[in-house]
């Protein structure tokens, strides 16, 4: 299937909420999608996005239907252990999975991050999410530290 890629805008926040929800399912910690503001930890990933120095990519099918998203959010230094730098969130809508879309979105996101002179990224992966851990390792991510139930990973771009 063909996809188009574009930068995330503030108008994409409702789709970002859906993708954040999809991402949290794998970590066995979900939130009420209609009341995300009542879940401060989750809401922090989308609130006022994008701010200066943040970037994200939306993948759309050829008919314009959003299929997946990946974005980099700046959190305060020391928010999570490990390296400093923007934190990645990525998810693919269920009906678009198994089409290598995640790898394609990541490639677009790395280009956009390079344009902002971002050199190092971080992310947290639920330890039991073996497929995601394998995906990131195959994409050049390295484990950094353990933070609760999460493996914090880093990647230079």
mmCIF file with all atom_site columns, C-alpha atoms in Angstrom:
data_model
loop_
_atom_site.group_PDB
_atom_site.id
_atom_site.type_symbol
_atom_site.label_atom_id
_atom_site.label_alt_id
_atom_site.label_comp_id
_atom_site.label_asym_id
_atom_site.label_entity_id
_atom_site.label_seq_id
_atom_site.pdbx_PDB_ins_code
_atom_site.Cartn_x
_atom_site.Cartn_y
_atom_site.Cartn_z
_atom_site.occupancy
_atom_site.B_iso_or_equiv
_atom_site.pdbx_formal_charge
_atom_site.auth_seq_id
_atom_site.auth_comp_id
_atom_site.auth_asym_id
_atom_site.auth_atom_id
_atom_site.pdbx_PDB_model_num
ATOM 1   C CA . UNK A 1 1   ? 0.000   0.000  0.000  1.00 0.00 ? 1   UNK A CA 1
ATOM 2   C CA . UNK A 1 2   ? 1.181   3.513  -0.747 1.00 0.00 ? 2   UNK A CA 1
ATOM 3   C CA . UNK A 1 3   ? 1.379   6.144  1.967  1.00 0.00 ? 3   UNK A CA 1
ATOM 4   C CA . UNK A 1 4   ? 2.019   9.865  2.107  1.00 0.00 ? 4   UNK A CA 1
ATOM 5   C CA . UNK A 1 5   ? 4.016   11.385 4.938  1.00 0.00 ? 5   UNK A CA 1
ATOM 6   C CA . UNK A 1 6   ? 3.679   14.867 6.364  1.00 0.00 ? 6   UNK A CA 1
ATOM 7   C CA . UNK A 1 7   ? 4.560   16.835 9.464  1.00 0.00 ? 7   UNK A CA 1
ATOM 8   C CA . UNK A 1 8   ? 2.195   16.683 12.418 1.00 0.00 ? 8   UNK A CA 1
ATOM 9   C CA . UNK A 1 9   ? 0.324   19.889 13.197 1.00 0.00 ? 9   UNK A CA 1
ATOM 10  C CA . UNK A 1 10  ? -1.748  20.925 16.207 1.00 0.00 ? 10  UNK A CA 1
ATOM 11  C CA . UNK A 1 11  ? -4.856  19.881 14.249 1.00 0.00 ? 11  UNK A CA 1
ATOM 12  C CA . UNK A 1 12  ? -3.616  16.283 14.353 1.00 0.00 ? 12  UNK A CA 1
ATOM 13  C CA . UNK A 1 13  ? -3.873  16.058 18.140 1.00 0.00 ? 13  UNK A CA 1
ATOM 14  C CA . UNK A 1 14  ? -7.066  13.912 18.112 1.00 0.00 ? 14  UNK A CA 1
ATOM 15  C CA . UNK A 1 15  ? -5.293  11.307 15.955 1.00 0.00 ? 15  UNK A CA 1
ATOM 16  C CA . UNK A 1 16  ? -2.226  11.556 18.194 1.00 0.00 ? 16  UNK A CA 1
ATOM 17  C CA . UNK A 1 17  ? -4.461  10.692 21.162 1.00 0.00 ? 17  UNK A CA 1
ATOM 18  C CA . UNK A 1 18  ? -5.684  7.601  19.301 1.00 0.00 ? 18  UNK A CA 1
ATOM 19  C CA . UNK A 1 19  ? -2.113  6.577  18.479 1.00 0.00 ? 19  UNK A CA 1
ATOM 20  C CA . UNK A 1 20  ? -0.951  7.198  22.051 1.00 0.00 ? 20  UNK A CA 1
ATOM 21  C CA . UNK A 1 21  ? -3.772  4.940  23.217 1.00 0.00 ? 21  UNK A CA 1
ATOM 22  C CA . UNK A 1 22  ? -2.622  2.227  20.784 1.00 0.00 ? 22  UNK A CA 1
ATOM 23  C CA . UNK A 1 23  ? 0.931   2.581  22.090 1.00 0.00 ? 23  UNK A CA 1
ATOM 24  C CA . UNK A 1 24  ? -0.184  2.218  25.713 1.00 0.00 ? 24  UNK A CA 1
ATOM 25  C CA . UNK A 1 25  ? -2.124  -0.993 25.048 1.00 0.00 ? 25  UNK A CA 1
ATOM 26  C CA . UNK A 1 26  ? 1.170   -2.851 24.621 1.00 0.00 ? 26  UNK A CA 1
ATOM 27  C CA . UNK A 1 27  ? 2.320   -1.657 28.048 1.00 0.00 ? 27  UNK A CA 1
ATOM 28  C CA . UNK A 1 28  ? -0.899  -2.816 29.708 1.00 0.00 ? 28  UNK A CA 1
ATOM 29  C CA . UNK A 1 29  ? -1.596  0.754  30.858 1.00 0.00 ? 29  UNK A CA 1
ATOM 30  C CA . UNK A 1 30  ? -4.380  2.535  29.046 1.00 0.00 ? 30  UNK A CA 1
ATOM 31  C CA . UNK A 1 31  ? -6.297  5.725  29.681 1.00 0.00 ? 31  UNK A CA 1
ATOM 32  C CA . UNK A 1 32  ? -9.794  7.008  28.943 1.00 0.00 ? 32  UNK A CA 1
ATOM 33  C CA . UNK A 1 33  ? -9.336  8.292  25.405 1.00 0.00 ? 33  UNK A CA 1
ATOM 34  C CA . UNK A 1 34  ? -12.161 10.828 25.815 1.00 0.00 ? 34  UNK A CA 1
ATOM 35  C CA . UNK A 1 35  ? -10.680 12.259 29.014 1.00 0.00 ? 35  UNK A CA 1
ATOM 36  C CA . UNK A 1 36  ? -6.938  12.145 28.430 1.00 0.00 ? 36  UNK A CA 1
ATOM 37  C CA . UNK A 1 37  ? -6.551  15.438 30.296 1.00 0.00 ? 37  UNK A CA 1
ATOM 38  C CA . UNK A 1 38  ? -7.366  13.498 33.484 1.00 0.00 ? 38  UNK A CA 1
ATOM 39  C CA . UNK A 1 39  ? -4.301  11.283 32.903 1.00 0.00 ? 39  UNK A CA 1
ATOM 40  C CA . UNK A 1 40  ? -1.396  13.733 33.292 1.00 0.00 ? 40  UNK A CA 1
ATOM 41  C CA . UNK A 1 41  ? 1.369   11.258 32.448 1.00 0.00 ? 41  UNK A CA 1
ATOM 42  C CA . UNK A 1 42  ? -0.294  10.362 29.134 1.00 0.00 ? 42  UNK A CA 1
ATOM 43  C CA . UNK A 1 43  ? -1.497  13.895 28.397 1.00 0.00 ? 43  UNK A CA 1
ATOM 44  C CA . UNK A 1 44  ? 2.079   15.176 28.660 1.00 0.00 ? 44  UNK A CA 1
ATOM 45  C CA . UNK A 1 45  ? 2.898   13.354 25.414 1.00 0.00 ? 45  UNK A CA 1
ATOM 46  C CA . UNK A 1 46  ? 0.469   15.462 23.361 1.00 0.00 ? 46  UNK A CA 1
ATOM 47  C CA . UNK A 1 47  ? -0.272  18.637 25.330 1.00 0.00 ? 47  UNK A CA 1
ATOM 48  C CA . UNK A 1 48  ? 0.482   21.712 23.178 1.00 0.00 ? 48  UNK A CA 1
ATOM 49  C CA . UNK A 1 49  ? 2.337   19.590 20.622 1.00 0.00 ? 49  UNK A CA 1
ATOM 50  C CA . UNK A 1 50  ? 4.351   20.642 18.680 1.00 0.00 ? 50  UNK A CA 1
ATOM 51  C CA . UNK A 1 51  ? 6.383   23.080 20.718 1.00 0.00 ? 51  UNK A CA 1
ATOM 52  C CA . UNK A 1 52  ? 9.745   24.518 19.665 1.00 0.00 ? 52  UNK A CA 1
ATOM 53  C CA . UNK A 1 53  ? 12.244  21.777 18.860 1.00 0.00 ? 53  UNK A CA 1
ATOM 54  C CA . UNK A 1 54  ? 9.602   19.057 18.551 1.00 0.00 ? 54  UNK A CA 1
ATOM 55  C CA . UNK A 1 55  ? 8.599   17.253 15.395 1.00 0.00 ? 55  UNK A CA 1
ATOM 56  C CA . UNK A 1 56  ? 6.284   14.488 14.308 1.00 0.00 ? 56  UNK A CA 1
ATOM 57  C CA . UNK A 1 57  ? 5.224   12.617 11.194 1.00 0.00 ? 57  UNK A CA 1
ATOM 58  C CA . UNK A 1 58  ? 1.776   11.400 10.148 1.00 0.00 ? 58  UNK A CA 1
ATOM 59  C CA . UNK A 1 59  ? 1.421   8.628  7.578  1.00 0.00 ? 59  UNK A CA 1
ATOM 60  C CA . UNK A 1 60  ? -1.743  8.762  5.511  1.00 0.00 ? 60  UNK A CA 1
ATOM 61  C CA . UNK A 1 61  ? -3.191  6.342  3.009  1.00 0.00 ? 61  UNK A CA 1
ATOM 62  C CA . UNK A 1 62  ? -3.627  7.677  -0.508 1.00 0.00 ? 62  UNK A CA 1
ATOM 63  C CA . UNK A 1 63  ? -7.216  8.635  0.338  1.00 0.00 ? 63  UNK A CA 1
ATOM 64  C CA . UNK A 1 64  ? -5.983  10.803 3.239  1.00 0.00 ? 64  UNK A CA 1
ATOM 65  C CA . UNK A 1 65  ? -6.909  8.443  6.078  1.00 0.00 ? 65  UNK A CA 1
ATOM 66  C CA . UNK A 1 66  ? -4.371  8.691  8.930  1.00 0.00 ? 66  UNK A CA 1
ATOM 67  C CA . UNK A 1 67  ? -2.573  5.358  9.285  1.00 0.00 ? 67  UNK A CA 1
ATOM 68  C CA . UNK A 1 68  ? 0.115   5.986  11.881 1.00 0.00 ? 68  UNK A CA 1
ATOM 69  C CA . UNK A 1 69  ? 2.162   8.618  13.638 1.00 0.00 ? 69  UNK A CA 1
ATOM 70  C CA . UNK A 1 70  ? 5.522   9.111  15.283 1.00 0.00 ? 70  UNK A CA 1
ATOM 71  C CA . UNK A 1 71  ? 6.640   12.134 17.214 1.00 0.00 ? 71  UNK A CA 1
ATOM 72  C CA . UNK A 1 72  ? 9.451   13.469 19.370 1.00 0.00 ? 72  UNK A CA 1
ATOM 73  C CA . UNK A 1 73  ? 8.545   15.198 22.612 1.00 0.00 ? 73  UNK A CA 1
ATOM 74  C CA . UNK A 1 74  ? 10.946  17.191 24.768 1.00 0.00 ? 74  UNK A CA 1
ATOM 75  C CA . UNK A 1 75  ? 10.584  16.406 28.450 1.00 0.00 ? 75  UNK A CA 1
ATOM 76  C CA . UNK A 1 76  ? 12.448  18.165 31.264 1.00 0.00 ? 76  UNK A CA 1
ATOM 77  C CA . UNK A 1 77  ? 15.969  16.933 32.018 1.00 0.00 ? 77  UNK A CA 1
ATOM 78  C CA . UNK A 1 78  ? 15.825  14.143 34.572 1.00 0.00 ? 78  UNK A CA 1
ATOM 79  C CA . UNK A 1 79  ? 12.199  13.292 33.755 1.00 0.00 ? 79  UNK A CA 1
ATOM 80  C CA . UNK A 1 80  ? 13.300  9.723  33.060 1.00 0.00 ? 80  UNK A CA 1
ATOM 81  C CA . UNK A 1 81  ? 16.684  8.104  33.566 1.00 0.00 ? 81  UNK A CA 1
ATOM 82  C CA . UNK A 1 82  ? 19.107  7.586  30.745 1.00 0.00 ? 82  UNK A CA 1
ATOM 83  C CA . UNK A 1 83  ? 20.236  9.951  28.069 1.00 0.00 ? 83  UNK A CA 1
ATOM 84  C CA . UNK A 1 84  ? 18.775  13.373 27.555 1.00 0.00 ? 84  UNK A CA 1
ATOM 85  C CA . UNK A 1 85  ? 16.998  14.230 24.351 1.00 0.00 ? 85  UNK A CA 1
ATOM 86  C CA . UNK A 1 86  ? 13.595  14.025 22.736 1.00 0.00 ? 86  UNK A CA 1
ATOM 87  C CA . UNK A 1 87  ? 11.467  10.971 23.497 1.00 0.00 ? 87  UNK A CA 1
ATOM 88  C CA . UNK A 1 88  ? 9.867   8.983  20.689 1.00 0.00 ? 88  UNK A CA 1
ATOM 89  C CA . UNK A 1 89  ? 6.236   7.899  20.583 1.00 0.00 ? 89  UNK A CA 1
ATOM 90  C CA . UNK A 1 90  ? 5.070   5.791  17.650 1.00 0.00 ? 90  UNK A CA 1
ATOM 91  C CA . UNK A 1 91  ? 1.967   3.780  16.815 1.00 0.00 ? 91  UNK A CA 1
ATOM 92  C CA . UNK A 1 92  ? 0.282   2.361  13.754 1.00 0.00 ? 92  UNK A CA 1
ATOM 93  C CA . UNK A 1 93  ? -3.502  2.082  13.462 1.00 0.00 ? 93  UNK A CA 1
ATOM 94  C CA . UNK A 1 94  ? -4.514  -1.597 13.730 1.00 0.00 ? 94  UNK A CA 1
ATOM 95  C CA . UNK A 1 95  ? -5.808  -1.866 10.150 1.00 0.00 ? 95  UNK A CA 1
ATOM 96  C CA . UNK A 1 96  ? -2.452  -0.652 8.754  1.00 0.00 ? 96  UNK A CA 1
ATOM 97  C CA . UNK A 1 97  ? -0.112  -2.928 10.682 1.00 0.00 ? 97  UNK A CA 1
ATOM 98  C CA . UNK A 1 98  ? 2.139   -5.560 9.080  1.00 0.00 ? 98  UNK A CA 1
ATOM 99  C CA . UNK A 1 99  ? 2.885   -3.305 6.089  1.00 0.00 ? 99  UNK A CA 1
ATOM 100 C CA . UNK A 1 100 ? 6.339   -2.098 7.235  1.00 0.00 ? 100 UNK A CA 1
ATOM 101 C CA . UNK A 1 101 ? 4.817   1.307  7.907  1.00 0.00 ? 101 UNK A CA 1
ATOM 102 C CA . UNK A 1 102 ? 6.575   1.820  11.257 1.00 0.00 ? 102 UNK A CA 1
ATOM 103 C CA . UNK A 1 103 ? 9.998   1.576  9.615  1.00 0.00 ? 103 UNK A CA 1
ATOM 104 C CA . UNK A 1 104 ? 8.945   4.047  6.920  1.00 0.00 ? 104 UNK A CA 1
ATOM 105 C CA . UNK A 1 105 ? 7.577   6.552  9.439  1.00 0.00 ? 105 UNK A CA 1
ATOM 106 C CA . UNK A 1 106 ? 10.767  6.257  11.479 1.00 0.00 ? 106 UNK A CA 1
ATOM 107 C CA . UNK A 1 107 ? 12.895  7.037  8.408  1.00 0.00 ? 107 UNK A CA 1
ATOM 108 C CA . UNK A 1 108 ? 10.822  10.165 7.778  1.00 0.00 ? 108 UNK A CA 1
ATOM 109 C CA . UNK A 1 109 ? 11.056  11.160 11.441 1.00 0.00 ? 109 UNK A CA 1
ATOM 110 C CA . UNK A 1 110 ? 14.840  10.751 11.481 1.00 0.00 ? 110 UNK A CA 1
ATOM 111 C CA . UNK A 1 111 ? 15.084  13.109 8.486  1.00 0.00 ? 111 UNK A CA 1
ATOM 112 C CA . UNK A 1 112 ? 12.860  15.681 10.187 1.00 0.00 ? 112 UNK A CA 1
ATOM 113 C CA . UNK A 1 113 ? 14.881  15.388 13.412 1.00 0.00 ? 113 UNK A CA 1
ATOM 114 C CA . UNK A 1 114 ? 18.125  15.888 11.486 1.00 0.00 ? 114 UNK A CA 1
ATOM 115 C CA . UNK A 1 115 ? 16.684  19.088 10.035 1.00 0.00 ? 115 UNK A CA 1
ATOM 116 C CA . UNK A 1 116 ? 16.236  20.316 13.630 1.00 0.00 ? 116 UNK A CA 1
ATOM 117 C CA . UNK A 1 117 ? 19.819  19.292 14.467 1.00 0.00 ? 117 UNK A CA 1
ATOM 118 C CA . UNK A 1 118 ? 18.589  16.595 16.857 1.00 0.00 ? 118 UNK A CA 1
ATOM 119 C CA . UNK A 1 119 ? 21.369  14.032 17.278 1.00 0.00 ? 119 UNK A CA 1
ATOM 120 C CA . UNK A 1 120 ? 20.140  11.541 19.905 1.00 0.00 ? 120 UNK A CA 1
ATOM 121 C CA . UNK A 1 121 ? 16.700  10.104 20.622 1.00 0.00 ? 121 UNK A CA 1
ATOM 122 C CA . UNK A 1 122 ? 15.307  8.093  23.511 1.00 0.00 ? 122 UNK A CA 1
ATOM 123 C CA . UNK A 1 123 ? 12.271  5.938  24.109 1.00 0.00 ? 123 UNK A CA 1
ATOM 124 C CA . UNK A 1 124 ? 10.814  3.609  26.687 1.00 0.00 ? 124 UNK A CA 1
ATOM 125 C CA . UNK A 1 125 ? 9.607   0.105  25.786 1.00 0.00 ? 125 UNK A CA 1
ATOM 126 C CA . UNK A 1 126 ? 7.579   -2.101 28.095 1.00 0.00 ? 126 UNK A CA 1
ATOM 127 C CA . UNK A 1 127 ? 9.859   -5.031 28.977 1.00 0.00 ? 127 UNK A CA 1
ATOM 128 C CA . UNK A 1 128 ? 7.220   -7.614 28.022 1.00 0.00 ? 128 UNK A CA 1
ATOM 129 C CA . UNK A 1 129 ? 6.725   -6.087 24.563 1.00 0.00 ? 129 UNK A CA 1
ATOM 130 C CA . UNK A 1 130 ? 9.201   -8.427 22.873 1.00 0.00 ? 130 UNK A CA 1
ATOM 131 C CA . UNK A 1 131 ? 8.177   -7.578 19.274 1.00 0.00 ? 131 UNK A CA 1
ATOM 132 C CA . UNK A 1 132 ? 8.738   -3.852 19.891 1.00 0.00 ? 132 UNK A CA 1
ATOM 133 C CA . UNK A 1 133 ? 12.096  -4.472 21.567 1.00 0.00 ? 133 UNK A CA 1
ATOM 134 C CA . UNK A 1 134 ? 13.189  -6.531 18.551 1.00 0.00 ? 134 UNK A CA 1
ATOM 135 C CA . UNK A 1 135 ? 11.946  -3.861 16.121 1.00 0.00 ? 135 UNK A CA 1
ATOM 136 C CA . UNK A 1 136 ? 13.904  -1.112 17.850 1.00 0.00 ? 136 UNK A CA 1
ATOM 137 C CA . UNK A 1 137 ? 17.074  -3.191 18.164 1.00 0.00 ? 137 UNK A CA 1
ATOM 138 C CA . UNK A 1 138 ? 16.882  -3.989 14.439 1.00 0.00 ? 138 UNK A CA 1
ATOM 139 C CA . UNK A 1 139 ? 16.498  -0.254 13.787 1.00 0.00 ? 139 UNK A CA 1
ATOM 140 C CA . UNK A 1 140 ? 19.711  0.642  15.612 1.00 0.00 ? 140 UNK A CA 1
ATOM 141 C CA . UNK A 1 141 ? 18.352  1.429  19.083 1.00 0.00 ? 141 UNK A CA 1
ATOM 142 C CA . UNK A 1 142 ? 20.430  0.361  22.084 1.00 0.00 ? 142 UNK A CA 1
ATOM 143 C CA . UNK A 1 143 ? 19.207  -0.458 25.595 1.00 0.00 ? 143 UNK A CA 1
ATOM 144 C CA . UNK A 1 144 ? 20.335  2.204  28.059 1.00 0.00 ? 144 UNK A CA 1
ATOM 145 C CA . UNK A 1 145 ? 18.770  1.695  31.508 1.00 0.00 ? 145 UNK A CA 1
ATOM 146 C CA . UNK A 1 146 ? 15.805  -0.043 33.126 1.00 0.00 ? 146 UNK A CA 1
ATOM 147 C CA . UNK A 1 147 ? 13.133  2.304  34.477 1.00 0.00 ? 147 UNK A CA 1
ATOM 148 C CA . UNK A 1 148 ? 10.409  0.412  36.327 1.00 0.00 ? 148 UNK A CA 1
ATOM 149 C CA . UNK A 1 149 ? 8.808   -1.927 33.788 1.00 0.00 ? 149 UNK A CA 1
ATOM 150 C CA . UNK A 1 150 ? 10.470  -0.151 30.865 1.00 0.00 ? 150 UNK A CA 1
ATOM 151 C CA . UNK A 1 151 ? 13.690  -0.539 28.941 1.00 0.00 ? 151 UNK A CA 1
ATOM 152 C CA . UNK A 1 152 ? 14.922  2.945  28.127 1.00 0.00 ? 152 UNK A CA 1
ATOM 153 C CA . UNK A 1 153 ? 16.645  2.890  24.756 1.00 0.00 ? 153 UNK A CA 1
ATOM 154 C CA . UNK A 1 154 ? 18.697  5.419  22.812 1.00 0.00 ? 154 UNK A CA 1
ATOM 155 C CA . UNK A 1 155 ? 19.665  5.959  19.216 1.00 0.00 ? 155 UNK A CA 1
ATOM 156 C CA . UNK A 1 156 ? 21.978  8.351  17.454 1.00 0.00 ? 156 UNK A CA 1
ATOM 157 C CA . UNK A 1 157 ? 20.746  9.756  14.162 1.00 0.00 ? 157 UNK A CA 1
#
